[in-house]
Coordinates of C-alpha atoms in Angstrom, one line a residue:
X1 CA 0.0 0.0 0.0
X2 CA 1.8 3.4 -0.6
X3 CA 0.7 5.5 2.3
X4 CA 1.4 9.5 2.9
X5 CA 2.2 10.9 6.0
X6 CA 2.4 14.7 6.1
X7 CA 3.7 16.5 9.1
X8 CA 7.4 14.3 9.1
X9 CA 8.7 17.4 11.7
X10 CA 6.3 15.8 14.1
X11 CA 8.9 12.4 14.2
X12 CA 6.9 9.3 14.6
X13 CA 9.7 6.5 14.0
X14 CA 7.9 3.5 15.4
X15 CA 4.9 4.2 13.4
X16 CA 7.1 5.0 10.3
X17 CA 9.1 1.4 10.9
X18 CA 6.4 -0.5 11.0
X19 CA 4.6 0.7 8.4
X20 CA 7.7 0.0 6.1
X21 CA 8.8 -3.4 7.8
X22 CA 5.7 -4.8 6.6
X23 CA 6.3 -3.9 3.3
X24 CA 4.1 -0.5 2.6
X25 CA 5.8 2.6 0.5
X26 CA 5.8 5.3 2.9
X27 CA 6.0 9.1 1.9
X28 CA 7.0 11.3 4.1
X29 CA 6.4 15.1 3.9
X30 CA 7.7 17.9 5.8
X31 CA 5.3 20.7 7.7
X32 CA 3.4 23.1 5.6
X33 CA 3.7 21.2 2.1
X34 CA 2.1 23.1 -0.3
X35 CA -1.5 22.0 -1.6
X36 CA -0.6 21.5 -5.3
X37 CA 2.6 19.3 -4.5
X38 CA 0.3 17.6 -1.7
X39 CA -2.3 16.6 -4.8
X40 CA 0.9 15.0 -6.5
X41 CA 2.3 12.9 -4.1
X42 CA -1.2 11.3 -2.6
X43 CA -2.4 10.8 -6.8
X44 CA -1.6 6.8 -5.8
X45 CA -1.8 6.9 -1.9
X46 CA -4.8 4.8 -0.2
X47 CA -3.6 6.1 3.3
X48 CA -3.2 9.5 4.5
X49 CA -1.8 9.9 7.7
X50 CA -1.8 13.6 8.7
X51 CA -1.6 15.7 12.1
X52 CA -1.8 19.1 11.0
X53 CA -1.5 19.6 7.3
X54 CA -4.9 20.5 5.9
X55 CA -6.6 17.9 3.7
X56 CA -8.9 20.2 1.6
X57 CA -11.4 18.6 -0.8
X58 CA -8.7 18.9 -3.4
X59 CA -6.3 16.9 -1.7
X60 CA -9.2 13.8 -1.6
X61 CA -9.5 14.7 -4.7
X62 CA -6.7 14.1 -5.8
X63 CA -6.4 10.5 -4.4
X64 CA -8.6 8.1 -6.3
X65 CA -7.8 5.2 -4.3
X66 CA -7.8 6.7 -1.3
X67 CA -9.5 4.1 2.0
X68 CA -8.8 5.9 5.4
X69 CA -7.5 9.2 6.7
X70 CA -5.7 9.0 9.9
X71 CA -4.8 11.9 12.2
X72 CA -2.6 11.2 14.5
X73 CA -3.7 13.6 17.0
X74 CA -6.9 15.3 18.5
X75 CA -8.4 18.0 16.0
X76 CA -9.9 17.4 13.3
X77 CA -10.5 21.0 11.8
X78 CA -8.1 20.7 9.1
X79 CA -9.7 18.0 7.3
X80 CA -12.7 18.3 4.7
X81 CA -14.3 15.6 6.4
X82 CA -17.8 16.6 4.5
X83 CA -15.8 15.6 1.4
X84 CA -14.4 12.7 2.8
X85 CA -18.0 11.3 3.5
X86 CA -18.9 11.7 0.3
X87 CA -16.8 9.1 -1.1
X88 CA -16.8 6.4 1.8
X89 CA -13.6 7.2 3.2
X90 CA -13.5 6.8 7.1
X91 CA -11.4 9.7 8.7
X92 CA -10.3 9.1 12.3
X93 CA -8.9 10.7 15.6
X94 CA -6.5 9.5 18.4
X95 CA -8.7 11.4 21.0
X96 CA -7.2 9.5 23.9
X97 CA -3.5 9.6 24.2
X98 CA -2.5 12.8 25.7
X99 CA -5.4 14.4 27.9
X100 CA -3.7 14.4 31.3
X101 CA -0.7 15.7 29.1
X102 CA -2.2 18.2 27.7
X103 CA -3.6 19.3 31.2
X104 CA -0.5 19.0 32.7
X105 CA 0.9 20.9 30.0
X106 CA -1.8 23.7 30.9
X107 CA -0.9 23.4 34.4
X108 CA 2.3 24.4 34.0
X109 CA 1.8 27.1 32.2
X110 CA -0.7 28.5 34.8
X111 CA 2.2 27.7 37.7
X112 CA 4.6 29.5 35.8
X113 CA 2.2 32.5 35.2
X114 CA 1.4 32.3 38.9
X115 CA 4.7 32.0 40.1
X116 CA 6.4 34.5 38.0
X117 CA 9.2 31.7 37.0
X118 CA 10.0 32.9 33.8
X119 CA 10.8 36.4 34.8
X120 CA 12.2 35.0 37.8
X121 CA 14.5 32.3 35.9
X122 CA 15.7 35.7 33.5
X123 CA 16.7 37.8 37.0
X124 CA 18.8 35.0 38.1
X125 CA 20.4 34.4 34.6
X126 CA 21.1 37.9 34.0
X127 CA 21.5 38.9 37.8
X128 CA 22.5 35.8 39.6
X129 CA 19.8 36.8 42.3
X130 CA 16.0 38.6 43.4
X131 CA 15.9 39.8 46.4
X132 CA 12.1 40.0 47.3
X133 CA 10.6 42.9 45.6
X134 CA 6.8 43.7 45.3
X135 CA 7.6 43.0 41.4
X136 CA 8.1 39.3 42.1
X137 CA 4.7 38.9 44.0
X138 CA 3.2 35.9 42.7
X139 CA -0.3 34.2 43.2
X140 CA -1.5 31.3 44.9
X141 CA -3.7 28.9 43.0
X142 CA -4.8 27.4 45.9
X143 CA -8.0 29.8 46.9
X144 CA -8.2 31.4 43.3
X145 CA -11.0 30.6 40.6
X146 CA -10.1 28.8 37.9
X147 CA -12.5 29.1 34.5
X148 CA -12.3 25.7 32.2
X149 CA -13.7 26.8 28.9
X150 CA -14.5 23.1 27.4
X151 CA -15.1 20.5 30.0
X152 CA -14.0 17.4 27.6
X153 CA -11.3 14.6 28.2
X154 CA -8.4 17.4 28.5
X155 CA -10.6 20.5 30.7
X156 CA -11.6 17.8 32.8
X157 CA -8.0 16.6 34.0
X158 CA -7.4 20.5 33.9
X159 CA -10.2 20.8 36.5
X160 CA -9.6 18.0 38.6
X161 CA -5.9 19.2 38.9
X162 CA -6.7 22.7 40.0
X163 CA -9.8 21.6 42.3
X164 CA -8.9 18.1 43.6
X165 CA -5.0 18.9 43.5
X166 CA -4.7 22.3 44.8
X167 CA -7.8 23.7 46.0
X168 CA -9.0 26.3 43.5
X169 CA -12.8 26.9 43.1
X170 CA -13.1 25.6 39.3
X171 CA -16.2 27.5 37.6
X172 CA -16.7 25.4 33.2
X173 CA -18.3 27.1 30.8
X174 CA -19.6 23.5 28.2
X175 CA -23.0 24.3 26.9
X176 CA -23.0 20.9 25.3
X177 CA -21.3 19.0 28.1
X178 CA -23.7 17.0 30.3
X179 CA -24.0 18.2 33.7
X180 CA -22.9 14.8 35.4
X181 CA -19.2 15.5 33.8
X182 CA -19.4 18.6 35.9
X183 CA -20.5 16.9 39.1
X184 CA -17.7 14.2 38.2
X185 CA -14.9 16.9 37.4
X186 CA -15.6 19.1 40.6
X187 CA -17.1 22.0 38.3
X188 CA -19.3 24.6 38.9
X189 CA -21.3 24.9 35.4
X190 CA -21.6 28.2 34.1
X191 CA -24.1 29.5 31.2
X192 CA -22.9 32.7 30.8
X193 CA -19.2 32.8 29.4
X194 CA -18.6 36.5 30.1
X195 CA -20.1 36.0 33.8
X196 CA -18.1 33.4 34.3
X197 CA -15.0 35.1 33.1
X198 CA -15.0 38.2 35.3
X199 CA -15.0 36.0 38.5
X200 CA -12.2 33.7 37.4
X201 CA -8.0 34.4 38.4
X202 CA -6.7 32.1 35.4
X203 CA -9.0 31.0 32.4
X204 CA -7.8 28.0 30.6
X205 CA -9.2 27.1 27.1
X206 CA -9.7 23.3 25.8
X207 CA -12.6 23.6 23.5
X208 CA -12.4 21.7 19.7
X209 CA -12.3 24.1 17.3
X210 CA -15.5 24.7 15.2
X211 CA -17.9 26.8 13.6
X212 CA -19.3 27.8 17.1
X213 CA -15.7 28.3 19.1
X214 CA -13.8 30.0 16.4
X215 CA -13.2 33.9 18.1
X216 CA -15.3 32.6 21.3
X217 CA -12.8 34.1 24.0
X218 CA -12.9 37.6 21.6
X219 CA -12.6 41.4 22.8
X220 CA -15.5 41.2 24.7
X221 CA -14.5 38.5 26.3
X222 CA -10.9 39.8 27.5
X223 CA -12.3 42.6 28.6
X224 CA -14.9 40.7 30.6
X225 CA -11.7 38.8 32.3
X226 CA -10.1 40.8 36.0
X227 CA -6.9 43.2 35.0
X228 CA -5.2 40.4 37.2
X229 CA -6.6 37.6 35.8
X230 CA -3.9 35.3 33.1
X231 CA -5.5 33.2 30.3
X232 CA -3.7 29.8 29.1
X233 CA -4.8 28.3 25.7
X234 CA -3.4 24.7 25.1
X235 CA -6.3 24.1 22.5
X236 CA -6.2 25.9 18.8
X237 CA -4.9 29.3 18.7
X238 CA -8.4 30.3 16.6
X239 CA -10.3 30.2 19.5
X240 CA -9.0 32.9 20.9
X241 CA -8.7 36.4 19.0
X242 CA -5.4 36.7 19.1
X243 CA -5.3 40.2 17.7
X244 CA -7.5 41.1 20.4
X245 CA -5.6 39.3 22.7
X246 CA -2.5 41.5 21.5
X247 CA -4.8 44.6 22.8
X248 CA -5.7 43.2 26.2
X249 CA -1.6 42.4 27.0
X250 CA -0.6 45.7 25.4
X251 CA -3.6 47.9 27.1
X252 CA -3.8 45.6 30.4
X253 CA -7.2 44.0 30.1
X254 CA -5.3 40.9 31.1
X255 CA -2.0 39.8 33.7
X256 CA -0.6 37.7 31.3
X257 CA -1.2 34.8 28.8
X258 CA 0.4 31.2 28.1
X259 CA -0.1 30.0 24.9
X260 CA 0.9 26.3 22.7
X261 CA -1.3 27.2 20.2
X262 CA -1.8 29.6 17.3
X263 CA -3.8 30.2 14.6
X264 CA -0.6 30.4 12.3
X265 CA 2.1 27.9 13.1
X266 CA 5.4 27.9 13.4
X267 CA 5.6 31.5 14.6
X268 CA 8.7 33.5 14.1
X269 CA 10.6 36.0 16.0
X270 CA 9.9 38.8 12.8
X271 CA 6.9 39.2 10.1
X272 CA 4.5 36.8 12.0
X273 CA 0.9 38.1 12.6
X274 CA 1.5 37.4 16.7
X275 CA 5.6 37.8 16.9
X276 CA 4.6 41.1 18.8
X277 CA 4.0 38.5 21.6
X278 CA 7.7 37.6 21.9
X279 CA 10.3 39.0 24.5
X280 CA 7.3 40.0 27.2
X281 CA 7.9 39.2 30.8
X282 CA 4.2 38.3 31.3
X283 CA 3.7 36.5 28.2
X284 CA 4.8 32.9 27.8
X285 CA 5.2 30.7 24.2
X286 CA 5.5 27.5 24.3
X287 CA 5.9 25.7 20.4
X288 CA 2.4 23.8 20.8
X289 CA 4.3 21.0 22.5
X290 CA 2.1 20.0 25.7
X291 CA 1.2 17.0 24.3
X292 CA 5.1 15.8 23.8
X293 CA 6.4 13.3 26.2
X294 CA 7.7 10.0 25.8
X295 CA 4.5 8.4 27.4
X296 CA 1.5 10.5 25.2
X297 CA 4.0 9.6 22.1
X298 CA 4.2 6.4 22.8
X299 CA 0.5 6.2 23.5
X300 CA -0.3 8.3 20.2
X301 CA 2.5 5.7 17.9
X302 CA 0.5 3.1 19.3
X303 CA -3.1 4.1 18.5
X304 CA -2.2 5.2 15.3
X305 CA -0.6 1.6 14.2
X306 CA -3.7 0.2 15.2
X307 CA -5.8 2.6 13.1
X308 CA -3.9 2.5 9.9
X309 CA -4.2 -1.7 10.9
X310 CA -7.8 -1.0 10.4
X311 CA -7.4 0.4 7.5
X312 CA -5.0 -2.0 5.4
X313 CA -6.6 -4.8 6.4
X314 CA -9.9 -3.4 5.5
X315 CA -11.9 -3.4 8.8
X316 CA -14.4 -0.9 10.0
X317 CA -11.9 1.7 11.6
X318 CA -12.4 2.6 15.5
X319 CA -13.9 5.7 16.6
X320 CA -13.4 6.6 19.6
X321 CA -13.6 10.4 19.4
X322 CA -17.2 12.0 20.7
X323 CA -17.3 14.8 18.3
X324 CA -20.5 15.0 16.0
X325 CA -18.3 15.9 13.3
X326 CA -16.9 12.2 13.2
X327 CA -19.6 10.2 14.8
X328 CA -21.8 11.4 11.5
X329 CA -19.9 8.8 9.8
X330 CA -21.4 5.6 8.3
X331 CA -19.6 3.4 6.0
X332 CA -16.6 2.1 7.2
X333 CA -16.7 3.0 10.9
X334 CA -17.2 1.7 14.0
X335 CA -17.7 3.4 17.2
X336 CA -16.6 2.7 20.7

């Protein structure tokens, strides 16, 4: 089977040795391949593995024999799954792998927002000390509110971290969440976004990305948040109006924000839409990396084999993602 996986910067080599031990032509592609050479090298392909290259309607296309689209990751946003539908061809997730990752991930952003560490860890470098000054006042979490915009898998190991673990009061805004994930989680549910933002000390976003959350935490929204208050977003950059969000650091709407994801990736130091964000003490960047540790990859490497399994040997493909978007499937799926 000749089999495409896009996203080769993302290194995934015991997915990439199996597939080629047992005898498959495997094409590698780097990040941010462009659409027209994408068309060309899937023309044969009856596998596309992808994680964040976008498979437009083109690309499916352009891939007559095409039988299973794989992401090897969580969202789903880049792929025309619509088109995919049309023609039979199952599309799938690895929904599981990485939420207490990812929330850990979050976590430490908010610690290190709390605690000041980065600024701290640049005194020391620079200085070799910090004596205690009222600019290194940090916060406790313990005793703050915490706001989880999208109680799923990854907000609700968020939650149970900052309730459970450290004794924040954890307010969720989910309007499609069932209330028994709140009661589970430890979460007080909130209806009203902006409401619940002007109570909370750190917001942390882990919606999916969709026609409903694209620009949901948008000017209106920072400016609903406390002029103390920091917002981490370990979800998809779009979410969040990040021009907006520019506004609220520059004109202090906001503390601070810690961000792994962007509407625009890679960023760069110059000529990126956000590299205004670089080089601020109250800012931190991380290169949308929560999810990478040697247990979520090996987790992710594993699911993955298993999917593309499903695929080559022509089974009904596992779904174990909850999103509409995927469970609107119906040939060549199965759902768990």
């Amino acid at each position: 089977m000749r089999i495409v996986r896009t996203d080769a910067n993302l290194e995934m080599p015991l997915t990439d040795a199996a597939l080629r031990e047992a005898g498959h032509e495997l094409i590698l592609l780097p990040d941010g391949v462009e659409e027209d050479a994408l068309c060309e090298a899937v023309a044969g392909a009856e596998l596309i593995l992808m994680c964040y290259q976008p498979i437009t309607a083109r690309v499916i296309a352009a891939a007559p024999g095409l039988r299973g689209i794989v992401k090897y990751g969580v969202g789903i946003d880049a792929i025309d799954i619509p088109a995919a539908m049309e023609r039979g061809i199952p599309v799938v997730n690895i929904p599981e792998y990485g939420e207490n990752t990812v929330a850990e991930g979050a976590f430490a952003l908010m610690i290190a927002l709390a605690k000041r560490l980065t600024e701290l860890d640049r005194a020391m470098q620079q200085e070799g000390w910090a004596w205690p000054e009222a600019r290194w006042l940090g916060r406790d979490i313990a005793g703050s509110t915490v706001g989880i915009v999208g109680l799923g898998k990854i907000g609700s190991a968020m939650a149970r971290m900052a309730g459970a673990g450290f004794g924040a009061r954890v307010l969720g805004y989910s309007p499609h969440t069932p209330p028994e994930r709140f009661e589970a989680a430890g979460v007080t549910r909130c209806d009203d976004l902006q409401a619940m933002l002007g109570q909370c000390d750190f917001v942390s976003v882990h919606a999916v990305l969709n026609a409903e959350t694209k620009g949901l935490i948008g000017e209106a929204e920072l400016r609903a948040m406390k002029p103390s208050a920091c917002l981490i977003n370990v979800a998809r950059g779009a979410i969040v109006d990040e021009q907006a969000l520019i506004r609220a650091l520059d004109e202090g709407w906001i503390a601070g924000a810690g961000l792994d994801v962007y509407s625009a990736e890679p960023l760069a130091l110059e000529g990126h839409k956000l590299s205004p964000l670089f080089g601020r003490d109250n800012v931190i960047l991380s290169p949308h990396l929560t999810f990478y540790t040697h247990e979520a990859m090996a987790r992710l490497e594993a699911e993955t084999l298993a999917r593309c399994q499903e695929v080559i040997e022509g089974r009904d493909v596992l779904i174990l993602s909850h999103d509409p978007r995927l469970r609107a499937q119906r040939r060549g799926v199965r759902f768990g």
